[in-house]
């Protein structure tokens, strides 16, 4: 029987990097930018919609829900890999409704690896990134999207699913990769593996140079995984 | 009765200018009135886009009375405030194309709108400081749909690029303070009235502003004082380099 773990977190926090590292292990398969969450949600929604149920007379398949959806997931992965330990990467997994969906299907809470980074560093990184293309981060619609992702993660992390999150900080992933990977293997209860970390490089953005004092004091308070309170 | 309008961007001295004009004994200038919204609703009823009242608007007499009725409506509204014949209504919504078009139809001539503007980086840093002093974060409110600054800026830009651009008279905040007399003379020339030199020391702060500040939750939003006081804001201290660079691009009135 395969196992499915989830990877989520904040944008620009090293999700793809973690994907590459995990894929070095021959027993693991990690898929980045996966459409799984959305596909599953559409299937799963059908069962909750009484109107649709009446239309198609789906009452006979009512009990099939969990079994059918489990097969749906693993069939999807069967086309991609033979490996038994799977990682699905998508920001929206940190939404509490998706976590509840997972729990409903597998009858168990999910284990989520959440990649995070200091919010002020993310902001500074975005400012520089858009400024290079002569665009202004304050006006980007992506900024709204960022805060949606942020509040989803924050809400789920501070809920009763807190013990199901493994927070992976970007700076620690770069500076102490072995320790961080040990932590992840301990979290998913799998044997350790010796990874190759030669190519890791810390992207240097000095938030203090890009942001103002006002912004810094506001955004540093937003790193909730350290126990800071917001406002 | 003659109606002139004062409009423009927020934090650009619109309330100060209204109080200066109010010093002229012939004029009556007022802010925070619902006139714009009231006229807009009445006007819309006659146009009847939803076709709900169509059968009530069939009579020729009703159709003919539309504009005289609205003119009297505005006059009646102000008779509750004053007996003076020259009135300035100040609201940040007057410079939209729709409102100018509406007034043009009602009065038969293009309205005259005095528009206060100020460098965008100064407006933003002024807001940032104001929000910070009230323990709020301005960037959060920039993301919201109901944000006033970007909305009014876009409307002003659209009007000045449209055929209604001659209805606008741009008053820059820096000129209003540094070169006050000349700027006021230009405004009087625009509205075709004899110049009157106002005594700036007699300017009083309207008590209504306290209530407005309370509603917005922003202390110091309308800080109108007697005399010429330029707000001392160091943009470089409040905004970052990238922010200043991009906000500066929006100052079209400089070129």
Short mmCIF file of C-alpha atoms in Angstrom, two decimals:
data_model
loop_
_atom_site.label_atom_id
_atom_site.label_comp_id
_atom_site.label_asym_id
_atom_site.label_seq_id
_atom_site.Cartn_x
_atom_site.Cartn_y
_atom_site.Cartn_z
CA UNK A 1 0.00 0.00 0.00
CA UNK A 2 1.38 3.42 -0.97
CA UNK A 3 1.69 6.35 1.36
CA UNK A 4 0.84 9.94 0.45
CA UNK A 5 2.45 12.92 2.16
CA UNK A 6 1.76 16.55 1.39
CA UNK A 7 4.08 19.51 0.85
CA UNK A 8 2.73 23.02 1.26
CA UNK A 9 3.78 26.36 2.74
CA UNK A 10 4.43 29.88 1.50
CA UNK A 11 5.51 31.03 -1.98
CA UNK A 12 9.26 31.58 -2.62
CA UNK A 13 10.21 29.41 0.34
CA UNK A 14 12.08 26.52 -1.27
CA UNK A 15 9.32 24.06 -2.13
CA UNK A 16 10.84 23.17 -5.48
CA UNK A 17 14.25 22.87 -3.88
CA UNK A 18 12.91 20.41 -1.32
CA UNK A 19 11.26 18.50 -4.17
CA UNK A 20 14.58 18.10 -5.94
CA UNK A 21 16.31 16.97 -2.76
CA UNK A 22 13.65 14.39 -1.92
CA UNK A 23 13.70 12.99 -5.44
CA UNK A 24 17.36 12.01 -4.94
CA UNK A 25 16.09 9.22 -2.70
CA UNK A 26 15.18 6.21 -4.86
CA UNK A 27 12.33 5.16 -2.60
CA UNK A 28 10.53 8.49 -2.76
CA UNK A 29 8.61 10.27 -5.48
CA UNK A 30 7.82 13.93 -5.16
CA UNK A 31 5.65 15.82 -7.64
CA UNK A 32 5.83 19.60 -7.79
CA UNK A 33 2.97 21.81 -9.03
CA UNK A 34 0.64 18.86 -8.78
CA UNK A 35 -2.96 19.12 -10.02
CA UNK A 36 -3.99 16.42 -7.55
CA UNK A 37 -5.57 18.70 -4.96
CA UNK A 38 -7.88 20.34 -7.47
CA UNK A 39 -8.77 17.06 -9.21
CA UNK A 40 -9.58 15.42 -5.93
CA UNK A 41 -11.65 18.35 -4.72
CA UNK A 42 -13.85 18.20 -7.82
CA UNK A 43 -14.46 14.49 -7.35
CA UNK A 44 -14.98 14.79 -3.63
CA UNK A 45 -17.46 17.64 -4.02
CA UNK A 46 -19.83 15.43 -5.96
CA UNK A 47 -20.53 13.40 -2.85
CA UNK A 48 -21.41 16.44 -0.79
CA UNK A 49 -23.78 17.88 -3.36
CA UNK A 50 -27.27 16.51 -2.71
CA UNK A 51 -28.63 18.12 -5.83
CA UNK A 52 -26.19 16.30 -8.09
CA UNK A 53 -26.85 13.09 -6.24
CA UNK A 54 -30.54 13.23 -7.03
CA UNK A 55 -29.81 14.00 -10.67
CA UNK A 56 -27.64 10.98 -11.37
CA UNK A 57 -29.00 8.61 -8.73
CA UNK A 58 -25.61 8.23 -7.13
CA UNK A 59 -27.06 6.87 -3.91
CA UNK A 60 -25.71 3.44 -4.73
CA UNK A 61 -22.16 4.71 -4.75
CA UNK A 62 -22.51 6.64 -1.51
CA UNK A 63 -20.56 4.07 0.47
CA UNK A 64 -17.87 3.87 -2.17
CA UNK A 65 -16.58 7.38 -1.49
CA UNK A 66 -13.45 6.63 0.50
CA UNK A 67 -12.45 3.53 -1.46
CA UNK A 68 -13.09 5.07 -4.85
CA UNK A 69 -11.20 8.27 -4.13
CA UNK A 70 -8.22 6.42 -2.69
CA UNK A 71 -8.00 4.39 -5.88
CA UNK A 72 -8.40 7.58 -7.87
CA UNK A 73 -5.35 9.08 -6.20
CA UNK A 74 -3.10 6.05 -6.54
CA UNK A 75 -4.18 5.39 -10.09
CA UNK A 76 -3.08 8.92 -10.94
CA UNK A 77 0.36 8.24 -9.45
CA UNK A 78 0.61 4.77 -11.02
CA UNK A 79 0.97 6.48 -14.38
CA UNK A 80 3.90 8.49 -13.14
CA UNK A 81 5.89 6.16 -10.90
CA UNK A 82 6.21 2.70 -9.28
CA UNK A 83 7.43 4.07 -5.98
CA UNK A 84 5.42 3.57 -2.83
CA UNK A 85 6.11 6.75 -0.90
CA UNK A 86 4.60 9.78 -2.58
CA UNK A 87 4.79 13.53 -1.97
CA UNK A 88 2.25 15.87 -3.47
CA UNK A 89 3.23 19.54 -3.65
CA UNK A 90 0.66 22.31 -3.84
CA UNK A 91 0.15 25.48 -1.82
CA UNK A 92 -3.56 24.88 -1.48
CA UNK A 93 -3.04 21.76 0.65
CA UNK A 94 -2.68 24.03 3.66
CA UNK A 95 -6.29 25.12 3.28
CA UNK A 96 -8.22 23.57 6.14
CA UNK A 97 -10.99 22.32 3.85
CA UNK A 98 -8.46 20.29 1.88
CA UNK A 99 -7.04 18.87 5.08
CA UNK A 100 -10.54 17.83 6.12
CA UNK A 101 -11.04 16.22 2.70
CA UNK A 102 -7.86 14.19 3.14
CA UNK A 103 -8.96 13.09 6.60
CA UNK A 104 -12.35 12.07 5.27
CA UNK A 105 -10.87 9.94 2.48
CA UNK A 106 -8.01 8.30 4.37
CA UNK A 107 -9.68 8.22 7.76
CA UNK A 108 -6.49 9.71 9.13
CA UNK A 109 -5.06 13.21 9.43
CA UNK A 110 -2.50 14.12 6.72
CA UNK A 111 1.16 14.79 7.38
CA UNK A 112 2.08 18.13 5.83
CA UNK A 113 5.59 19.48 5.31
CA UNK A 114 5.24 23.27 5.27
CA UNK A 115 8.07 25.25 3.68
CA UNK A 116 8.24 28.75 5.17
CA UNK A 117 10.53 31.75 5.08
CA UNK A 118 10.61 35.04 6.95
CA UNK A 119 7.76 37.11 5.53
CA UNK A 120 9.95 40.22 5.26
CA UNK A 121 12.44 38.25 3.13
CA UNK A 122 9.65 37.02 0.87
CA UNK A 123 8.37 40.56 0.45
CA UNK A 124 11.83 41.94 -0.31
CA UNK A 125 12.40 39.12 -2.77
CA UNK A 126 9.14 39.92 -4.54
CA UNK A 127 9.90 43.67 -4.67
CA UNK A 128 13.27 43.04 -6.34
CA UNK A 129 11.93 40.34 -8.62
CA UNK A 130 9.17 42.57 -10.03
CA UNK A 131 11.31 45.70 -10.11
CA UNK A 132 13.68 43.93 -12.51
CA UNK A 133 10.79 43.64 -14.97
CA UNK A 134 9.75 47.24 -14.31
CA UNK A 135 6.62 46.19 -12.44
CA UNK A 136 5.50 47.36 -9.02
CA UNK A 137 4.81 44.75 -6.33
CA UNK A 138 2.28 46.98 -4.52
CA UNK A 139 -0.04 46.73 -7.52
CA UNK A 140 0.42 43.07 -8.37
CA UNK A 141 -2.64 40.81 -8.00
CA UNK A 142 -0.21 38.15 -6.84
CA UNK A 143 0.21 40.11 -3.63
CA UNK A 144 -3.39 39.38 -2.71
CA UNK A 145 -2.85 35.72 -3.57
CA UNK A 146 0.17 35.62 -1.30
CA UNK A 147 -1.86 36.78 1.67
CA UNK A 148 -4.59 34.25 0.92
CA UNK A 149 -1.98 31.47 1.02
CA UNK A 150 -0.47 32.98 4.14
CA UNK A 151 -3.75 33.12 6.06
CA UNK A 152 -4.73 29.61 4.93
CA UNK A 153 -1.51 28.20 6.33
CA UNK A 154 -1.71 30.26 9.46
CA UNK A 155 -5.29 29.25 10.13
CA UNK A 156 -4.59 25.54 9.67
CA UNK A 157 -1.36 25.65 11.65
CA UNK A 158 -3.05 27.26 14.64
CA UNK A 159 -5.95 24.76 14.52
CA UNK A 160 -6.14 21.27 16.00
CA UNK A 161 -4.08 19.96 13.07
CA UNK A 162 -0.97 21.71 14.40
CA UNK A 163 0.86 18.49 15.30
CA UNK A 164 0.42 17.29 11.71
CA UNK A 165 2.62 20.10 10.34
CA UNK A 166 6.37 19.88 9.96
CA UNK A 167 7.71 23.41 9.52
CA UNK A 168 10.79 23.64 7.28
CA UNK A 169 12.42 27.05 7.33
CA UNK A 170 14.17 28.12 4.16
CA UNK A 171 17.27 29.47 5.88
CA UNK A 172 17.68 26.26 7.90
CA UNK A 173 17.14 24.10 4.83
CA UNK A 174 20.08 25.86 3.19
CA UNK A 175 22.39 26.22 6.17
CA UNK A 176 21.76 22.88 7.91
CA UNK A 177 20.33 20.60 5.20
CA UNK A 178 21.27 17.32 6.93
CA UNK A 179 19.59 18.24 10.19
CA UNK A 180 16.48 19.43 8.38
CA UNK A 181 16.21 16.28 6.27
CA UNK A 182 16.64 14.13 9.43
CA UNK A 183 13.75 16.04 10.92
CA UNK A 184 11.62 15.35 7.85
CA UNK A 185 12.45 11.62 7.83
CA UNK A 186 11.61 11.42 11.51
CA UNK A 187 8.32 13.15 10.82
CA UNK A 188 7.28 10.78 8.02
CA UNK A 189 8.71 7.75 9.90
CA UNK A 190 10.93 6.48 7.12
CA UNK A 191 14.59 5.35 7.13
CA UNK A 192 17.18 8.06 6.50
CA UNK A 193 19.00 8.57 3.24
CA UNK A 194 22.30 10.25 2.42
CA UNK A 195 21.57 13.19 0.15
CA UNK A 196 23.93 15.25 -1.96
CA UNK A 197 23.84 18.90 -0.87
CA UNK A 198 26.70 20.29 -2.95
CA UNK A 199 24.60 22.50 -5.17
CA UNK A 200 22.74 24.39 -2.44
CA UNK A 201 23.13 28.16 -2.51
CA UNK A 202 21.51 30.74 -0.28
CA UNK A 203 19.80 33.50 -2.24
CA UNK A 204 20.84 36.69 -0.55
CA UNK A 205 18.20 39.35 -0.20
CA UNK A 206 18.80 41.85 2.55
CA UNK A 207 15.29 42.79 3.62
CA UNK A 208 16.56 45.78 5.63
CA UNK A 209 17.92 47.37 2.44
CA UNK A 210 14.77 46.90 0.36
CA UNK A 211 12.01 47.51 2.89
CA UNK A 212 11.34 50.47 5.16
CA UNK A 213 11.31 50.41 8.95
CA UNK A 214 7.54 50.53 8.95
CA UNK A 215 7.27 47.52 6.65
CA UNK A 216 9.94 45.58 8.53
CA UNK A 217 8.24 46.00 11.88
CA UNK A 218 4.96 44.92 10.34
CA UNK A 219 6.15 41.90 8.37
CA UNK A 220 8.51 40.47 11.01
CA UNK A 221 5.50 40.06 13.29
CA UNK A 222 3.87 37.83 10.69
CA UNK A 223 6.25 34.85 11.15
CA UNK A 224 3.72 32.98 13.29
CA UNK A 225 5.63 29.67 13.40
CA UNK A 226 8.09 31.29 15.79
CA UNK A 227 5.35 32.18 18.22
CA UNK A 228 5.21 35.85 17.31
CA UNK A 229 1.77 37.33 17.66
CA UNK A 230 0.34 39.43 14.87
CA UNK A 231 -0.70 42.85 16.22
CA UNK B 1 -27.29 80.21 -8.60
CA UNK B 2 -23.86 79.26 -9.85
CA UNK B 3 -22.31 75.95 -8.89
CA UNK B 4 -18.56 75.29 -8.98
CA UNK B 5 -16.91 72.07 -7.91
CA UNK B 6 -13.78 71.19 -5.99
CA UNK B 7 -12.34 67.73 -6.39
CA UNK B 8 -9.03 65.91 -6.63
CA UNK B 9 -6.81 63.37 -4.97
CA UNK B 10 -6.90 62.70 -1.23
CA UNK B 11 -4.33 64.44 1.02
CA UNK B 12 -3.77 67.19 -1.54
CA UNK B 13 -5.18 70.22 0.27
CA UNK B 14 -8.76 70.00 -0.93
CA UNK B 15 -10.21 70.84 2.47
CA UNK B 16 -7.75 73.69 2.95
CA UNK B 17 -8.66 75.17 -0.44
CA UNK B 18 -12.36 74.88 0.39
CA UNK B 19 -11.83 76.83 3.60
CA UNK B 20 -9.79 79.50 1.75
CA UNK B 21 -12.54 79.98 -0.82
CA UNK B 22 -15.10 80.13 1.96
CA UNK B 23 -13.35 83.31 3.24
CA UNK B 24 -14.77 85.25 0.29
CA UNK B 25 -18.01 86.88 1.55
CA UNK B 26 -19.72 86.28 -1.80
CA UNK B 27 -18.94 82.58 -1.89
CA UNK B 28 -20.20 79.60 0.03
CA UNK B 29 -17.91 76.54 -0.04
CA UNK B 30 -18.72 73.31 1.73
CA UNK B 31 -17.32 69.78 2.01
CA UNK B 32 -18.87 66.51 3.13
CA UNK B 33 -22.25 66.92 1.46
CA UNK B 34 -24.19 64.06 -0.14
CA UNK B 35 -25.12 66.28 -3.13
CA UNK B 36 -23.16 64.32 -5.73
CA UNK B 37 -24.77 61.03 -4.78
CA UNK B 38 -28.25 62.58 -4.47
CA UNK B 39 -28.14 64.19 -7.92
CA UNK B 40 -26.70 61.01 -9.40
CA UNK B 41 -29.61 58.95 -8.11
CA UNK B 42 -32.25 61.41 -9.32
CA UNK B 43 -30.53 61.67 -12.69
CA UNK B 44 -30.35 57.90 -13.05
CA UNK B 45 -34.03 57.54 -12.32
CA UNK B 46 -34.86 59.60 -15.41
CA UNK B 47 -32.50 57.61 -17.60
CA UNK B 48 -33.93 54.41 -16.20
CA UNK B 49 -31.39 51.85 -17.29
CA UNK B 50 -33.14 48.97 -15.56
CA UNK B 51 -36.43 49.86 -17.28
CA UNK B 52 -38.40 49.60 -14.07
CA UNK B 53 -40.04 53.03 -14.22
CA UNK B 54 -40.43 53.18 -17.98
CA UNK B 55 -44.20 53.44 -17.87
CA UNK B 56 -44.02 56.33 -15.41
CA UNK B 57 -41.82 58.32 -17.77
CA UNK B 58 -44.03 58.18 -20.85
CA UNK B 59 -45.61 61.65 -20.54
CA UNK B 60 -43.97 64.40 -22.54
CA UNK B 61 -44.24 66.82 -19.63
CA UNK B 62 -42.24 64.46 -17.42
CA UNK B 63 -39.50 64.15 -19.98
CA UNK B 64 -39.33 67.90 -20.52
CA UNK B 65 -39.09 68.69 -16.82
CA UNK B 66 -36.05 66.47 -16.23
CA UNK B 67 -33.28 69.09 -16.34
CA UNK B 68 -35.17 72.10 -14.89
CA UNK B 69 -36.33 69.82 -12.10
CA UNK B 70 -32.77 68.74 -11.29
CA UNK B 71 -31.55 72.37 -11.38
CA UNK B 72 -34.23 73.36 -8.89
CA UNK B 73 -33.42 70.29 -6.85
CA UNK B 74 -29.79 71.42 -6.41
CA UNK B 75 -30.88 74.98 -5.63
CA UNK B 76 -33.33 73.75 -3.03
CA UNK B 77 -30.66 71.61 -1.44
CA UNK B 78 -28.42 74.63 -0.87
CA UNK B 79 -31.21 76.93 0.28
CA UNK B 80 -31.05 74.95 3.52
CA UNK B 81 -27.43 75.99 3.99
CA UNK B 82 -27.07 79.55 2.71
CA UNK B 83 -28.55 82.55 0.86
CA UNK B 84 -25.41 83.15 -1.23
CA UNK B 85 -25.59 82.72 -4.96
CA UNK B 86 -22.15 81.29 -5.77
CA UNK B 87 -21.60 77.86 -4.33
CA UNK B 88 -18.62 75.50 -4.26
CA UNK B 89 -19.29 71.86 -3.56
CA UNK B 90 -16.25 69.84 -2.58
CA UNK B 91 -16.15 66.09 -3.02
CA UNK B 92 -13.55 63.67 -4.41
CA UNK B 93 -16.10 62.13 -6.78
CA UNK B 94 -16.85 65.23 -8.88
CA UNK B 95 -14.02 64.71 -11.36
CA UNK B 96 -15.35 61.44 -12.78
CA UNK B 97 -16.43 61.53 -16.41
CA UNK B 98 -19.96 60.42 -15.62
CA UNK B 99 -20.55 63.22 -13.11
CA UNK B 100 -19.17 65.87 -15.45
CA UNK B 101 -21.34 64.58 -18.27
CA UNK B 102 -24.35 64.59 -15.93
CA UNK B 103 -23.82 68.23 -14.93
CA UNK B 104 -23.24 69.21 -18.55
CA UNK B 105 -26.66 67.84 -19.46
CA UNK B 106 -28.37 69.47 -16.47
CA UNK B 107 -26.89 72.97 -16.91
CA UNK B 108 -26.25 72.93 -20.66
CA UNK B 109 -22.61 73.96 -20.20
CA UNK B 110 -19.58 72.06 -18.99
CA UNK B 111 -19.11 72.39 -15.21
CA UNK B 112 -15.89 73.87 -13.82
CA UNK B 113 -14.01 71.46 -11.59
CA UNK B 114 -11.02 72.58 -9.53
CA UNK B 115 -8.78 69.54 -9.03
CA UNK B 116 -6.23 69.38 -6.22
CA UNK B 117 -3.27 67.09 -6.91
CA UNK B 118 -0.02 66.29 -5.17
CA UNK B 119 2.97 64.10 -5.94
CA UNK B 120 1.91 60.50 -5.45
CA UNK B 121 4.95 59.52 -3.37
CA UNK B 122 4.08 62.34 -0.96
CA UNK B 123 0.45 61.25 -0.76
CA UNK B 124 1.44 57.66 -0.04
CA UNK B 125 4.02 58.60 2.58
CA UNK B 126 1.52 60.97 4.17
CA UNK B 127 -1.00 58.12 4.33
CA UNK B 128 1.61 55.67 5.61
CA UNK B 129 2.52 58.02 8.43
CA UNK B 130 -1.11 58.76 9.23
CA UNK B 131 -1.97 55.05 9.37
CA UNK B 132 1.15 54.28 11.39
CA UNK B 133 0.26 56.94 13.96
CA UNK B 134 -3.16 55.32 14.26
CA UNK B 135 -1.59 51.85 14.62
CA UNK B 136 -2.70 50.66 11.20
CA UNK B 137 -0.83 49.47 8.11
CA UNK B 138 -1.51 51.40 4.91
CA UNK B 139 -0.33 48.69 2.51
CA UNK B 140 -3.09 46.39 3.72
CA UNK B 141 -5.72 48.95 2.72
CA UNK B 142 -4.07 49.44 -0.70
CA UNK B 143 -5.00 45.85 -1.55
CA UNK B 144 -8.68 46.33 -0.82
CA UNK B 145 -11.21 47.04 -3.55
CA UNK B 146 -12.74 50.00 -1.72
CA UNK B 147 -9.39 51.79 -1.64
CA UNK B 148 -10.02 55.46 -2.25
CA UNK B 149 -6.61 56.59 -3.52
CA UNK B 150 -6.22 54.37 -6.58
CA UNK B 151 -9.88 54.75 -7.51
CA UNK B 152 -9.83 58.57 -7.52
CA UNK B 153 -6.44 58.61 -9.26
CA UNK B 154 -7.71 56.37 -12.07
CA UNK B 155 -10.87 58.43 -12.51
CA UNK B 156 -8.88 61.66 -12.72
CA UNK B 157 -6.54 60.10 -15.27
CA UNK B 158 -9.47 58.93 -17.39
CA UNK B 159 -11.16 62.34 -17.30
CA UNK B 160 -8.05 64.23 -18.25
CA UNK B 161 -7.54 61.84 -21.19
CA UNK B 162 -11.13 62.28 -22.29
CA UNK B 163 -12.96 65.07 -24.11
CA UNK B 164 -13.92 66.55 -20.71
CA UNK B 165 -10.35 67.59 -19.90
CA UNK B 166 -11.17 71.29 -20.35
CA UNK B 167 -13.58 71.10 -17.45
CA UNK B 168 -10.66 70.45 -15.10
CA UNK B 169 -8.35 73.00 -13.51
CA UNK B 170 -5.37 71.30 -11.89
CA UNK B 171 -4.09 72.85 -8.65
CA UNK B 172 -0.80 71.39 -7.42
CA UNK B 173 -0.35 71.18 -3.68
CA UNK B 174 3.17 72.62 -3.79
CA UNK B 175 1.97 75.66 -5.75
CA UNK B 176 -1.01 76.15 -3.48
CA UNK B 177 1.29 76.53 -0.49
CA UNK B 178 4.52 77.99 -1.91
CA UNK B 179 2.99 80.31 -4.51
CA UNK B 180 -0.38 80.86 -2.90
CA UNK B 181 -1.46 84.23 -4.36
CA UNK B 182 -0.69 83.40 -7.97
CA UNK B 183 -2.38 80.01 -7.69
CA UNK B 184 -5.51 81.61 -6.23
CA UNK B 185 -5.51 84.26 -9.00
CA UNK B 186 -5.44 81.49 -11.59
CA UNK B 187 -8.36 79.77 -9.91
CA UNK B 188 -10.38 83.02 -9.93
CA UNK B 189 -9.53 83.47 -13.59
CA UNK B 190 -10.73 79.94 -14.30
CA UNK B 191 -14.11 80.56 -12.66
CA UNK B 192 -14.41 84.10 -14.13
CA UNK B 193 -14.85 85.92 -10.82
CA UNK B 194 -13.11 89.07 -9.46
CA UNK B 195 -10.11 88.19 -7.29
CA UNK B 196 -10.48 88.43 -3.54
CA UNK B 197 -7.52 88.11 -1.22
CA UNK B 198 -8.48 85.93 1.68
CA UNK B 199 -7.13 86.39 5.19
CA UNK B 200 -5.61 83.00 5.89
CA UNK B 201 -5.37 83.59 9.62
CA UNK B 202 -9.15 83.59 9.87
CA UNK B 203 -9.44 80.01 8.64
CA UNK B 204 -11.34 77.82 11.06
CA UNK B 205 -11.46 74.07 11.27
CA UNK B 206 -14.97 72.72 10.67
CA UNK B 207 -16.26 70.75 13.64
CA UNK B 208 -17.67 68.12 11.27
CA UNK B 209 -14.13 66.92 10.60
CA UNK B 210 -13.94 65.44 14.11
CA UNK B 211 -16.87 63.19 13.36
CA UNK B 212 -15.37 62.19 10.00
CA UNK B 213 -12.10 61.27 11.70
CA UNK B 214 -14.00 59.18 14.20
CA UNK B 215 -15.87 57.31 11.45
CA UNK B 216 -12.65 56.59 9.53
CA UNK B 217 -10.74 55.75 12.69
CA UNK B 218 -7.91 58.04 11.61
CA UNK B 219 -6.90 60.88 13.92
CA UNK B 220 -5.40 63.84 12.04
CA UNK B 221 -7.07 63.04 8.69
CA UNK B 222 -8.31 66.61 8.15
CA UNK B 223 -5.72 68.76 9.83
CA UNK B 224 -6.85 72.19 8.62
CA UNK B 225 -5.01 75.05 10.37
CA UNK B 226 -4.97 78.84 9.95
CA UNK B 227 -2.10 80.19 7.85
CA UNK B 228 0.07 78.47 5.26
CA UNK B 229 1.60 75.32 6.75
CA UNK B 230 3.29 72.83 4.50
CA UNK B 231 3.16 69.34 5.92
CA UNK B 232 6.70 68.29 6.81
CA UNK B 233 7.07 64.85 5.35
CA UNK B 234 10.38 63.26 4.50
CA UNK B 235 9.49 60.81 1.76
CA UNK B 236 12.85 59.06 1.87
CA UNK B 237 12.41 58.20 5.53
CA UNK B 238 8.98 56.68 5.05
CA UNK B 239 9.16 54.90 1.69
CA UNK B 240 11.80 52.62 0.21
CA UNK B 241 13.73 53.40 -2.96
CA UNK B 242 11.74 50.98 -5.10
CA UNK B 243 8.45 52.38 -3.85
CA UNK B 244 9.47 56.00 -4.52
CA UNK B 245 10.65 55.09 -8.02
CA UNK B 246 7.33 53.51 -8.97
CA UNK B 247 5.01 56.03 -7.29
CA UNK B 248 6.88 58.89 -9.01
CA UNK B 249 5.96 57.47 -12.40
CA UNK B 250 2.31 58.27 -11.71
CA UNK B 251 2.74 62.07 -11.49
CA UNK B 252 1.47 62.94 -14.96
CA UNK B 253 0.74 66.58 -14.07
CA UNK B 254 4.47 67.26 -13.80
CA UNK B 255 5.10 66.84 -17.49
#
